[in-house]
mmCIF file of N, CA and C in Angstrom:
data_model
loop_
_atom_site.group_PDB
_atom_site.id
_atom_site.type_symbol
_atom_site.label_atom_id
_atom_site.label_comp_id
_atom_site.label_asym_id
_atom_site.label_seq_id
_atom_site.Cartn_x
_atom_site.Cartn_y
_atom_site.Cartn_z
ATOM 1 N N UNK W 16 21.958 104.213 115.910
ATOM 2 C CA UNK W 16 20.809 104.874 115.327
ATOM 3 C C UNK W 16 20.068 103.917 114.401
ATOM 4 N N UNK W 17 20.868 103.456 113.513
ATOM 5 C CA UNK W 17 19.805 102.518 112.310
ATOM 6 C C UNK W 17 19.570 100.835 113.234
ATOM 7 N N UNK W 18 20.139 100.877 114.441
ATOM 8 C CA UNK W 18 19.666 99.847 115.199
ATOM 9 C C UNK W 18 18.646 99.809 116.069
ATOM 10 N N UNK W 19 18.396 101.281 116.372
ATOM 11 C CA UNK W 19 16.914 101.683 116.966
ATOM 12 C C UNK W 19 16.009 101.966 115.756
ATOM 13 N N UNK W 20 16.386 102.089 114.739
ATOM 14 C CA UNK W 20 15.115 101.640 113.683
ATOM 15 C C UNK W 20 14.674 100.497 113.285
ATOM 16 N N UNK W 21 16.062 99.615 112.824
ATOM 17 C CA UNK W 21 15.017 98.389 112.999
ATOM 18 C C UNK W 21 14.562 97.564 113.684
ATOM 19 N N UNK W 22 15.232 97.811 115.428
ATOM 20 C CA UNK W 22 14.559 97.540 116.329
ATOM 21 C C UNK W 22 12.952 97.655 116.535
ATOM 22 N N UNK W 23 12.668 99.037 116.263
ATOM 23 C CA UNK W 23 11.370 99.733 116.305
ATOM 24 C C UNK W 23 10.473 99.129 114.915
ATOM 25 N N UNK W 24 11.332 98.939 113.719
ATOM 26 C CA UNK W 24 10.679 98.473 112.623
ATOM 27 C C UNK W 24 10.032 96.444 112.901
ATOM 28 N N UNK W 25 10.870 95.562 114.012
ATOM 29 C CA UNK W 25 10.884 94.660 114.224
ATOM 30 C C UNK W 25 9.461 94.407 115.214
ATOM 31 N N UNK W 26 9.735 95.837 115.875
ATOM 32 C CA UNK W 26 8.312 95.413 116.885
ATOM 33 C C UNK W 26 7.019 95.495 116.273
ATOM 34 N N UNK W 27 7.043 96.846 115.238
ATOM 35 C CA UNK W 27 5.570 97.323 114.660
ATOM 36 C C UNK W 27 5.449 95.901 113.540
ATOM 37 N N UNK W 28 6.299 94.592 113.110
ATOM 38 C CA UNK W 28 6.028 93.995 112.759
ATOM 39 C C UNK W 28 5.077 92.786 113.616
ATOM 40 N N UNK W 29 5.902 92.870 114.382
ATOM 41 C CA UNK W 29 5.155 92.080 115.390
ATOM 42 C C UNK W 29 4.042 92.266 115.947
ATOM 43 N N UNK W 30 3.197 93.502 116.338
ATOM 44 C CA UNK W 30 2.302 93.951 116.077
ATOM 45 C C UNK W 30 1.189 94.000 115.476
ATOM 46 N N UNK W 31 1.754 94.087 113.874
ATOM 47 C CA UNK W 31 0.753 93.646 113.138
ATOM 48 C C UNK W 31 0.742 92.486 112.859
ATOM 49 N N UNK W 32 1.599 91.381 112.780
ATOM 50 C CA UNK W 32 1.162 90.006 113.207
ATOM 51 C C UNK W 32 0.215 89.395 114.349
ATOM 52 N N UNK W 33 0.757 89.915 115.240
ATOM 53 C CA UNK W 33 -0.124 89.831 116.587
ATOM 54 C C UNK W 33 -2.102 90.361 115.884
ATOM 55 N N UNK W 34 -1.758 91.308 115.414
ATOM 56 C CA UNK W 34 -3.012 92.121 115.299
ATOM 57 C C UNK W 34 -4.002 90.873 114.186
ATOM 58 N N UNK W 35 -3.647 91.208 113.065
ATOM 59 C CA UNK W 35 -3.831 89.910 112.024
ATOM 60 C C UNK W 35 -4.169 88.474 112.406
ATOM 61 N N UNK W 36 -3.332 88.097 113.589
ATOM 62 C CA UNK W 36 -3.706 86.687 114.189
ATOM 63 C C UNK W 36 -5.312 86.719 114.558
ATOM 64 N N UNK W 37 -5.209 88.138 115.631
ATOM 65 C CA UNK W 37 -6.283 88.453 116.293
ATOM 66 C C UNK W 37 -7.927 88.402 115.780
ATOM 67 N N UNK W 38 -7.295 88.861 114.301
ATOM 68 C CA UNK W 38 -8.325 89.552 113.584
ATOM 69 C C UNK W 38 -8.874 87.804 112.646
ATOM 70 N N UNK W 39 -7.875 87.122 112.727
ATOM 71 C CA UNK W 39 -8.423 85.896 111.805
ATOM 72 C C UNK W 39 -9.168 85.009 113.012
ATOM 73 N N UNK W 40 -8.853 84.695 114.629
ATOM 74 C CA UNK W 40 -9.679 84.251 114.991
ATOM 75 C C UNK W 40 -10.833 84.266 115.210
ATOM 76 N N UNK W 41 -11.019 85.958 115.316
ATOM 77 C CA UNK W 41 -12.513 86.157 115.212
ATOM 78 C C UNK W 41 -12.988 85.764 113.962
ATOM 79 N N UNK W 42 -12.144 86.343 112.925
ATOM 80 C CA UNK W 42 -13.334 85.774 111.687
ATOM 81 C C UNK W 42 -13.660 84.291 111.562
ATOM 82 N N UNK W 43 -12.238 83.044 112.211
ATOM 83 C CA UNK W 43 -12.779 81.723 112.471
ATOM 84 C C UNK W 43 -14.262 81.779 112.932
ATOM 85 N N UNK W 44 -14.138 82.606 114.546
ATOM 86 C CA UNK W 44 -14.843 82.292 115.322
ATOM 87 C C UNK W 44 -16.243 82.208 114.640
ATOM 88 N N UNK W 45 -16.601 83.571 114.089
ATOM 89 C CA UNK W 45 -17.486 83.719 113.297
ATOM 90 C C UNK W 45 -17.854 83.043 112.509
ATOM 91 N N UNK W 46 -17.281 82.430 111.787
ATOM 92 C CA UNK W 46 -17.731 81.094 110.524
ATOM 93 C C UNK W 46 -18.072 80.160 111.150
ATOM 94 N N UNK W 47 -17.553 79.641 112.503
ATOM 95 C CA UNK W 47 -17.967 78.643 113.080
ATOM 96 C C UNK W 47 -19.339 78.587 113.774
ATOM 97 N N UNK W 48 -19.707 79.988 114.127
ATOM 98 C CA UNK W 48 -21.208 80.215 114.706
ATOM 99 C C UNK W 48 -22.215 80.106 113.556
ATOM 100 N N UNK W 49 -21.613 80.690 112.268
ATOM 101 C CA UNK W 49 -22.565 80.782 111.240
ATOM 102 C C UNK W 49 -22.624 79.383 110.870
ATOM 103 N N UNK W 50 -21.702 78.454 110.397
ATOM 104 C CA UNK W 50 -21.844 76.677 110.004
ATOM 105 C C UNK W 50 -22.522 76.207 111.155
ATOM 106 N N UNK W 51 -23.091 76.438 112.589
ATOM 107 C CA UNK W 51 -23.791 76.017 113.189
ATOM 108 C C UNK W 51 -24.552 76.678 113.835
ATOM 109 N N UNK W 52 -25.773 77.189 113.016
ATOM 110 C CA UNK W 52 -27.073 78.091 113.322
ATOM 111 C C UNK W 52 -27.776 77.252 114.669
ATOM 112 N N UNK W 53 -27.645 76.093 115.114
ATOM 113 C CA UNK W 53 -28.411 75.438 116.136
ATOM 114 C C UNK W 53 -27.719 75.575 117.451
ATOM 115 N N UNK W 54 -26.779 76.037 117.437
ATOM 116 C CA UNK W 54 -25.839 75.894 118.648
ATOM 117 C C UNK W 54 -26.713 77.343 119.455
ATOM 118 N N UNK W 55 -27.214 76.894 120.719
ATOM 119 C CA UNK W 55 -27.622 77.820 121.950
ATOM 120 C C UNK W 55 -27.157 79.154 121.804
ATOM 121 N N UNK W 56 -28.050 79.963 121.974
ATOM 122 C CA UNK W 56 -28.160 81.247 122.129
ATOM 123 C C UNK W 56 -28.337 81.843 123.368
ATOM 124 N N UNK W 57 -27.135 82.703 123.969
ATOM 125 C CA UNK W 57 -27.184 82.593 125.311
ATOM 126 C C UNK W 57 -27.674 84.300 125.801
ATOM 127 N N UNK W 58 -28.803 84.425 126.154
ATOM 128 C CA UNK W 58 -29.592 86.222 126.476
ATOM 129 C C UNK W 58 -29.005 85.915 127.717
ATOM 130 N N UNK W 59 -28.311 87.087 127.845
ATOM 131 C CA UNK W 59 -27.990 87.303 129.351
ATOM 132 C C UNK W 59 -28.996 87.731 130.049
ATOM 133 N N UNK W 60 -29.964 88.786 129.096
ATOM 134 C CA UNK W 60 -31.043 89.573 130.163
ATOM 135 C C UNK W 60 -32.011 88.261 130.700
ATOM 136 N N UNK W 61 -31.953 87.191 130.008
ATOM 137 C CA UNK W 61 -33.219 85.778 130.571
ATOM 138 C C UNK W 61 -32.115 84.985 131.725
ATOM 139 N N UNK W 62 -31.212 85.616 131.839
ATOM 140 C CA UNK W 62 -30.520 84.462 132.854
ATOM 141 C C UNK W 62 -30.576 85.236 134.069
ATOM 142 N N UNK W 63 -30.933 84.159 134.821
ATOM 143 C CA UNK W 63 -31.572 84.434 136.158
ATOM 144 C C UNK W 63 -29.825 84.104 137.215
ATOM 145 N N UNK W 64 -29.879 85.012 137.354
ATOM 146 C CA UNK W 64 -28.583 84.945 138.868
ATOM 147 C C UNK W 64 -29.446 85.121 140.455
ATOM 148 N N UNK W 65 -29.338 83.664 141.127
ATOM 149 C CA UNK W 65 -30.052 83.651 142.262
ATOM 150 C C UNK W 65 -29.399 84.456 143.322
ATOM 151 N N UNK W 66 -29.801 85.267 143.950
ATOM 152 C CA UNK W 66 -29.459 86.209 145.219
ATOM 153 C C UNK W 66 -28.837 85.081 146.461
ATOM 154 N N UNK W 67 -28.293 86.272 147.202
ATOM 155 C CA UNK W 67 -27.911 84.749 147.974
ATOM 156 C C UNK W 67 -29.153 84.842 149.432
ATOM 157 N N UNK W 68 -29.174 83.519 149.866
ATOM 158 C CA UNK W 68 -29.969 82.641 150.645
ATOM 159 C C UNK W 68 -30.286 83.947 151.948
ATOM 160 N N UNK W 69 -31.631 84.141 152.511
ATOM 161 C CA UNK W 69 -31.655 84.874 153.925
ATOM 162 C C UNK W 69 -30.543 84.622 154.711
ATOM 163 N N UNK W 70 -30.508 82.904 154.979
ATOM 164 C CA UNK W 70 -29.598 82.425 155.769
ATOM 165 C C UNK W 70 -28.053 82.331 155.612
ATOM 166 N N UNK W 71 -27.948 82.724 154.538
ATOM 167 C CA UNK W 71 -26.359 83.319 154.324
ATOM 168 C C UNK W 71 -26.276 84.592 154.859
ATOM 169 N N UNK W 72 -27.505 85.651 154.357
ATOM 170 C CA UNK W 72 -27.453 86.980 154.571
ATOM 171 C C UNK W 72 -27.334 87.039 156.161
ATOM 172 N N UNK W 73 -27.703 86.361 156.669
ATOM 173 C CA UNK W 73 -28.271 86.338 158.387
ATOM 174 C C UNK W 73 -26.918 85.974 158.939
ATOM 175 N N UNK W 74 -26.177 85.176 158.402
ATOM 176 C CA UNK W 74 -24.757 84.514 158.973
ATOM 177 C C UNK W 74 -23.810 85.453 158.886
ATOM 178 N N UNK W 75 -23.598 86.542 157.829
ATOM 179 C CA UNK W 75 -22.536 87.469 157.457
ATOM 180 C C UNK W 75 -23.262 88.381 158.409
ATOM 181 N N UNK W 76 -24.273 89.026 158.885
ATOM 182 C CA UNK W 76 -24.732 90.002 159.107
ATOM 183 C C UNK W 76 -24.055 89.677 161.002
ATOM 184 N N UNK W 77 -24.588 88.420 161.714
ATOM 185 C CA UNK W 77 -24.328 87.805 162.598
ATOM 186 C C UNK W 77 -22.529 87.981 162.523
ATOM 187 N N UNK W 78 -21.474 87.465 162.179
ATOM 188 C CA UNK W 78 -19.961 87.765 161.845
ATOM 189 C C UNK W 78 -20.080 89.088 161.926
ATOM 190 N N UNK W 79 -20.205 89.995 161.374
ATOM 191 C CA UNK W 79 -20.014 91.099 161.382
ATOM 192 C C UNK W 79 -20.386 91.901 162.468
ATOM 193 N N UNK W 80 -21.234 91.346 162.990
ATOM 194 C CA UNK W 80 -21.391 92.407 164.698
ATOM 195 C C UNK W 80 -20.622 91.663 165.381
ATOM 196 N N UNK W 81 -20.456 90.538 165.181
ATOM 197 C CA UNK W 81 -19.628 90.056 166.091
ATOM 198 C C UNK W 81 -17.799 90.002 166.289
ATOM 199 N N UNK W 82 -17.195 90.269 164.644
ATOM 200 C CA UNK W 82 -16.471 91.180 164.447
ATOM 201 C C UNK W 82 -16.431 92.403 164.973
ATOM 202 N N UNK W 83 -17.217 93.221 164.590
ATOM 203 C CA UNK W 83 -17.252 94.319 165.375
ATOM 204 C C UNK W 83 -16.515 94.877 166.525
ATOM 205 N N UNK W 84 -17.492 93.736 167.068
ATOM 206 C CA UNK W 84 -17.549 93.962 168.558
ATOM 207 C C UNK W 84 -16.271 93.094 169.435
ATOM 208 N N UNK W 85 -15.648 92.520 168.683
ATOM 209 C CA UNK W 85 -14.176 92.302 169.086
ATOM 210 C C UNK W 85 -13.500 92.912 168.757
ATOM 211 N N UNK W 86 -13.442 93.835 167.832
ATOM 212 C CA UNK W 86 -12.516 94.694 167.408
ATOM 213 C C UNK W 86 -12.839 95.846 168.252
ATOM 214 N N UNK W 87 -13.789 96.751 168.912
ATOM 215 C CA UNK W 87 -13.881 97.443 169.548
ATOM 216 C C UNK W 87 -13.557 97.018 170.981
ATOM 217 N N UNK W 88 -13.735 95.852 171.788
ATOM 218 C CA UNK W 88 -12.947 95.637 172.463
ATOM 219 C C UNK W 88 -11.147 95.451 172.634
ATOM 220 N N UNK W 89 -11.065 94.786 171.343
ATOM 221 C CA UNK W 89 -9.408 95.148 171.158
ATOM 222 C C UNK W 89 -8.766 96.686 171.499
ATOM 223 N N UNK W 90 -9.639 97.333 170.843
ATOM 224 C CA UNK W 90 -9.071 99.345 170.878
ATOM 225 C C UNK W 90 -9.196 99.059 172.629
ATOM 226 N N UNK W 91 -10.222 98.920 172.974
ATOM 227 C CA UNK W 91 -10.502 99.075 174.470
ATOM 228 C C UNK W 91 -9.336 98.683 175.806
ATOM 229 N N UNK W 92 -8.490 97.316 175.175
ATOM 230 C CA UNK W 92 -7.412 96.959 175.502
ATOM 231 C C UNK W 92 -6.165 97.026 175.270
ATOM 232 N N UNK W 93 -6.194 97.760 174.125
ATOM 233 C CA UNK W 93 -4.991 98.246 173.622
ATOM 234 C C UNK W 93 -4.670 99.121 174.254
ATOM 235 N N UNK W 94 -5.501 100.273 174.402
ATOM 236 C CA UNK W 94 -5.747 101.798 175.715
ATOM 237 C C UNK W 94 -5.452 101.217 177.171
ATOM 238 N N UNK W 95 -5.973 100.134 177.152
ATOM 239 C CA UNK W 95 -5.501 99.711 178.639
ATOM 240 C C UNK W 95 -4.115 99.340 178.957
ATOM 241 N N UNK W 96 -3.331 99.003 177.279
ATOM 242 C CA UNK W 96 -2.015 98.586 177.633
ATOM 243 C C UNK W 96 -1.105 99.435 177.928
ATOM 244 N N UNK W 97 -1.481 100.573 177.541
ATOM 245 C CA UNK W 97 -0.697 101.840 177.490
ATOM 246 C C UNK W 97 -0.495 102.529 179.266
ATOM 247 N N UNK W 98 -1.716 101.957 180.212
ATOM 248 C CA UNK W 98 -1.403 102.351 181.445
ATOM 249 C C UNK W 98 -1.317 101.195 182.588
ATOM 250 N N UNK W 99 -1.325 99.818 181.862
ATOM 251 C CA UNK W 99 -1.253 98.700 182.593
ATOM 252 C C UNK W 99 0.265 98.383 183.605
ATOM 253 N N UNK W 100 0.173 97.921 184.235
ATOM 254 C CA UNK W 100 1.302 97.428 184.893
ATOM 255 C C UNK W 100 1.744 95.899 184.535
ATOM 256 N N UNK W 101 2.959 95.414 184.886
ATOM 257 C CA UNK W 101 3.115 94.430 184.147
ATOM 258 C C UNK W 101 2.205 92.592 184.525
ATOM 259 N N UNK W 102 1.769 93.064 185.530
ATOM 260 C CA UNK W 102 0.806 91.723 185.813
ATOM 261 C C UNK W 102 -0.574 92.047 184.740
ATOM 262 N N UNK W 103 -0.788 93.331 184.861
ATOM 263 C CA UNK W 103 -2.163 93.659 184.363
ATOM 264 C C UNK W 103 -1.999 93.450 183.055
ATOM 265 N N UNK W 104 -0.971 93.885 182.169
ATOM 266 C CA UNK W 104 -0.582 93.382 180.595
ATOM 267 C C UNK W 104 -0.359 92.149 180.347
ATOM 268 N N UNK W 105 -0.114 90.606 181.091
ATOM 269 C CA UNK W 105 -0.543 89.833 180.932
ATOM 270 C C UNK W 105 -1.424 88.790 180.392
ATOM 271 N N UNK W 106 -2.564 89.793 182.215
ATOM 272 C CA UNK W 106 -3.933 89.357 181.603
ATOM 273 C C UNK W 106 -4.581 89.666 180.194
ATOM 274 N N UNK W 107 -4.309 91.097 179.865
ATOM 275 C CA UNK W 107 -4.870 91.973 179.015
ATOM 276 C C UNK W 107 -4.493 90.985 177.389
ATOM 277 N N UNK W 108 -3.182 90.868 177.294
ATOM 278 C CA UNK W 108 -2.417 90.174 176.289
ATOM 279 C C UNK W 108 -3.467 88.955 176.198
ATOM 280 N N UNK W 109 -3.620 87.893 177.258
ATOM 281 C CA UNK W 109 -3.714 86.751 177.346
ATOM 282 C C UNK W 109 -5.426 87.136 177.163
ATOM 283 N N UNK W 110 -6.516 88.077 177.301
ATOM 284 C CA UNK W 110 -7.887 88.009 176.744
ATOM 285 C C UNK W 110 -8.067 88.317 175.107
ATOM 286 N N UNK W 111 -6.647 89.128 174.784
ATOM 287 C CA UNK W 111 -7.027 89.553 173.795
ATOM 288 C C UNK W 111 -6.249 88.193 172.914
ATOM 289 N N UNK W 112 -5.719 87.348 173.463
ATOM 290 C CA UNK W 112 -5.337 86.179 172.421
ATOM 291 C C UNK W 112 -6.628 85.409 172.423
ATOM 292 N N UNK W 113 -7.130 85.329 173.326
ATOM 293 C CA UNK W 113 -8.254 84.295 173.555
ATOM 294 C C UNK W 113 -9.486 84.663 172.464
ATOM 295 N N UNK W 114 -9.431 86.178 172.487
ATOM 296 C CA UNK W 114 -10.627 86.711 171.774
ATOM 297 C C UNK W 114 -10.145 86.600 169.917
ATOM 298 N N UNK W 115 -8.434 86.652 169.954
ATOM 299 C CA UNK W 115 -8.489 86.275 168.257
ATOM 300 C C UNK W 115 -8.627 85.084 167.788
ATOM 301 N N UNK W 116 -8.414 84.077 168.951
ATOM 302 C CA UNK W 116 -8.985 82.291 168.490
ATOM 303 C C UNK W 116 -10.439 82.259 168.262
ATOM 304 N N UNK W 117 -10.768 83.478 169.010
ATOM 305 C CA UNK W 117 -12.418 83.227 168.765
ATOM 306 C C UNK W 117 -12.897 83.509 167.436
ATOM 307 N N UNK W 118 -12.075 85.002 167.170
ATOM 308 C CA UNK W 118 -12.517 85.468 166.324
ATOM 309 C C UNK W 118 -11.860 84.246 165.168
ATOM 310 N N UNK W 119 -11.086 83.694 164.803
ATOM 311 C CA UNK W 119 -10.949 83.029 164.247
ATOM 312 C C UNK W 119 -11.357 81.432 163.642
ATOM 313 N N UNK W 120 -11.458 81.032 164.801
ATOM 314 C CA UNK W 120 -12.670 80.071 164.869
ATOM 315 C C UNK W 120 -14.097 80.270 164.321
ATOM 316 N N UNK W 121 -14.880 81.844 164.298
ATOM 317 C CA UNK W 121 -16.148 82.292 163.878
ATOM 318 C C UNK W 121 -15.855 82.252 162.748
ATOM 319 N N UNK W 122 -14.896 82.481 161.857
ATOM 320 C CA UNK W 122 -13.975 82.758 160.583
ATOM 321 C C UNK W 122 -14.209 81.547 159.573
ATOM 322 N N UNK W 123 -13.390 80.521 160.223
ATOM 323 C CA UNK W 123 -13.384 79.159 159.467
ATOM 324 C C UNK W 123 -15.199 78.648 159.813
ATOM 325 N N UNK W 124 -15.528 78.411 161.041
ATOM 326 C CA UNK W 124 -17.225 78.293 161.215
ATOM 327 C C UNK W 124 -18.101 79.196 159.828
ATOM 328 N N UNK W 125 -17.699 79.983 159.700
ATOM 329 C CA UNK W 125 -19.198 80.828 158.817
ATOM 330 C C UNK W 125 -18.059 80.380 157.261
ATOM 331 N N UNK W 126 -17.067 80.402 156.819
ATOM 332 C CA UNK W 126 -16.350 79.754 155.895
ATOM 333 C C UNK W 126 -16.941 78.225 155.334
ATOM 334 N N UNK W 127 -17.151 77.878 156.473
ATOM 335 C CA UNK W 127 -17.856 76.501 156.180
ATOM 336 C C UNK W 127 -19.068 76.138 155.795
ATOM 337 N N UNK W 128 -19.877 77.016 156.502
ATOM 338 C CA UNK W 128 -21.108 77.189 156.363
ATOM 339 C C UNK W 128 -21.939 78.116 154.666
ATOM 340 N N UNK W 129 -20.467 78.841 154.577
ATOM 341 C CA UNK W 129 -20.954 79.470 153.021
ATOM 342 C C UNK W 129 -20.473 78.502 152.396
ATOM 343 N N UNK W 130 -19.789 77.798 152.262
ATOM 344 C CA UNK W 130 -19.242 77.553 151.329
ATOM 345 C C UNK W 130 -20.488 75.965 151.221
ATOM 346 N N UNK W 131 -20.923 75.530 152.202
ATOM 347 C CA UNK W 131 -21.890 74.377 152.418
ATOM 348 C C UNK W 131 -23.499 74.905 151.799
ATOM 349 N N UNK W 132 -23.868 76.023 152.157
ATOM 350 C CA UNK W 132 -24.579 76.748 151.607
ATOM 351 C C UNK W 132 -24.604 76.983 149.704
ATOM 352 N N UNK W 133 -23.510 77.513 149.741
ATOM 353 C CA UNK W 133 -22.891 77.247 148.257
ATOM 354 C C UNK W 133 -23.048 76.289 147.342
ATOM 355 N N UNK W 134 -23.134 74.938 147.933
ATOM 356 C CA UNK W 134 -22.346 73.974 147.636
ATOM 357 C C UNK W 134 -24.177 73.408 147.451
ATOM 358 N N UNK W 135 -25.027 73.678 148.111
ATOM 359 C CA UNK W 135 -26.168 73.081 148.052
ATOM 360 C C UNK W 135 -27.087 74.387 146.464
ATOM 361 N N UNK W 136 -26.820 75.251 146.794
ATOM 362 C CA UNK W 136 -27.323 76.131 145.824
ATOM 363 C C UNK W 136 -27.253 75.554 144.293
ATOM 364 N N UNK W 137 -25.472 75.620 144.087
ATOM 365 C CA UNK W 137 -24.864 74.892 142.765
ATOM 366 C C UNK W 137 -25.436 73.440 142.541
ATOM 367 N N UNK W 138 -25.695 72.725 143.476
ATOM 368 C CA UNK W 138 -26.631 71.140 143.163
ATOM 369 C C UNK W 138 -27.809 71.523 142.735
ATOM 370 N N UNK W 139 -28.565 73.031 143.723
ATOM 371 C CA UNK W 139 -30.135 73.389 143.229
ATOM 372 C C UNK W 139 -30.732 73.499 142.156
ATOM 373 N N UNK W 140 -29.629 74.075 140.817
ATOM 374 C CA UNK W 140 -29.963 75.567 139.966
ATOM 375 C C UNK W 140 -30.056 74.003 139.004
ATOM 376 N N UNK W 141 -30.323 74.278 137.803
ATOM 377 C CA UNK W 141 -30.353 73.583 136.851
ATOM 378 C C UNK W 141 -29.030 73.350 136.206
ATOM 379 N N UNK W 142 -28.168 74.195 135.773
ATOM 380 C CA UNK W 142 -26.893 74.502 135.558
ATOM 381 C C UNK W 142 -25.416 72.988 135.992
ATOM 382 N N UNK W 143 -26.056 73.298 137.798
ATOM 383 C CA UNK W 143 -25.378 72.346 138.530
ATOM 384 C C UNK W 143 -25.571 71.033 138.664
ATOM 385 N N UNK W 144 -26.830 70.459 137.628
ATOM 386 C CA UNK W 144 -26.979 68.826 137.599
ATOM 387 C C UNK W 144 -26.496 68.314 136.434
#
């Protein structure tokens, strides 16, 4: 019993140490903004966040039907596996591997391309020189 008190008395110390630490960095922090009135003032509402590029928008939009539309063929073959015979599950197996290299390949392709896209934006902005 008096070991779950000062157990409990050990933590609420810690606590308010923790708390106190907390409370003196901000007030550092604060003295340090006030000893340097020249240091940048940063308005979030004036900072401009650029949208991303048509041609990004056009590339995800492009992936995505084209996702799609392998994935709705997958259901399409999956249904077929269920009444295939064993030559016919083969083939079926062996289009639908072909179609996840694809899909995977489109994957790392548009990966590259955002991230190249990206990569030219961050050189654009002012920020990035």
């Amino acid at each position: 019993m008096l070991g779950a008190k000062i157990s409990t008395l050990q933590n609420t110390m810690i606590l308010m140490r923790k708390t106190l630490l907390l409370i003196a960095l901000l007030a550092a922090t604060g003295m340090v903004r006030a000893a340097n009135p020249e240091a940048p003032v940063i308005n979030k509402s004036e900072m401009v966040t650029p949208g991303k590029p048509a041609d990004l928008q056009k590339l995800m939009k492009e992936f995505s039907a084209r996702r799609d539309a392998i994935l709705a063929d997958r259901e399409a073959f999956m249904n077929q596996l269920k009444t295939a015979t064993v030559e016919q599950r083969k083939e079926i197996l062996a289009k639908m591997q072909a179609q996840q290299k694809e899909l995977v390949e489109a994957q790392r392709a548009i990966g590259r391309q955002i991230r190249d896209e990206m990569r030219k934006l961050k050189l654009a902005s002012p920020a990035g020189r």
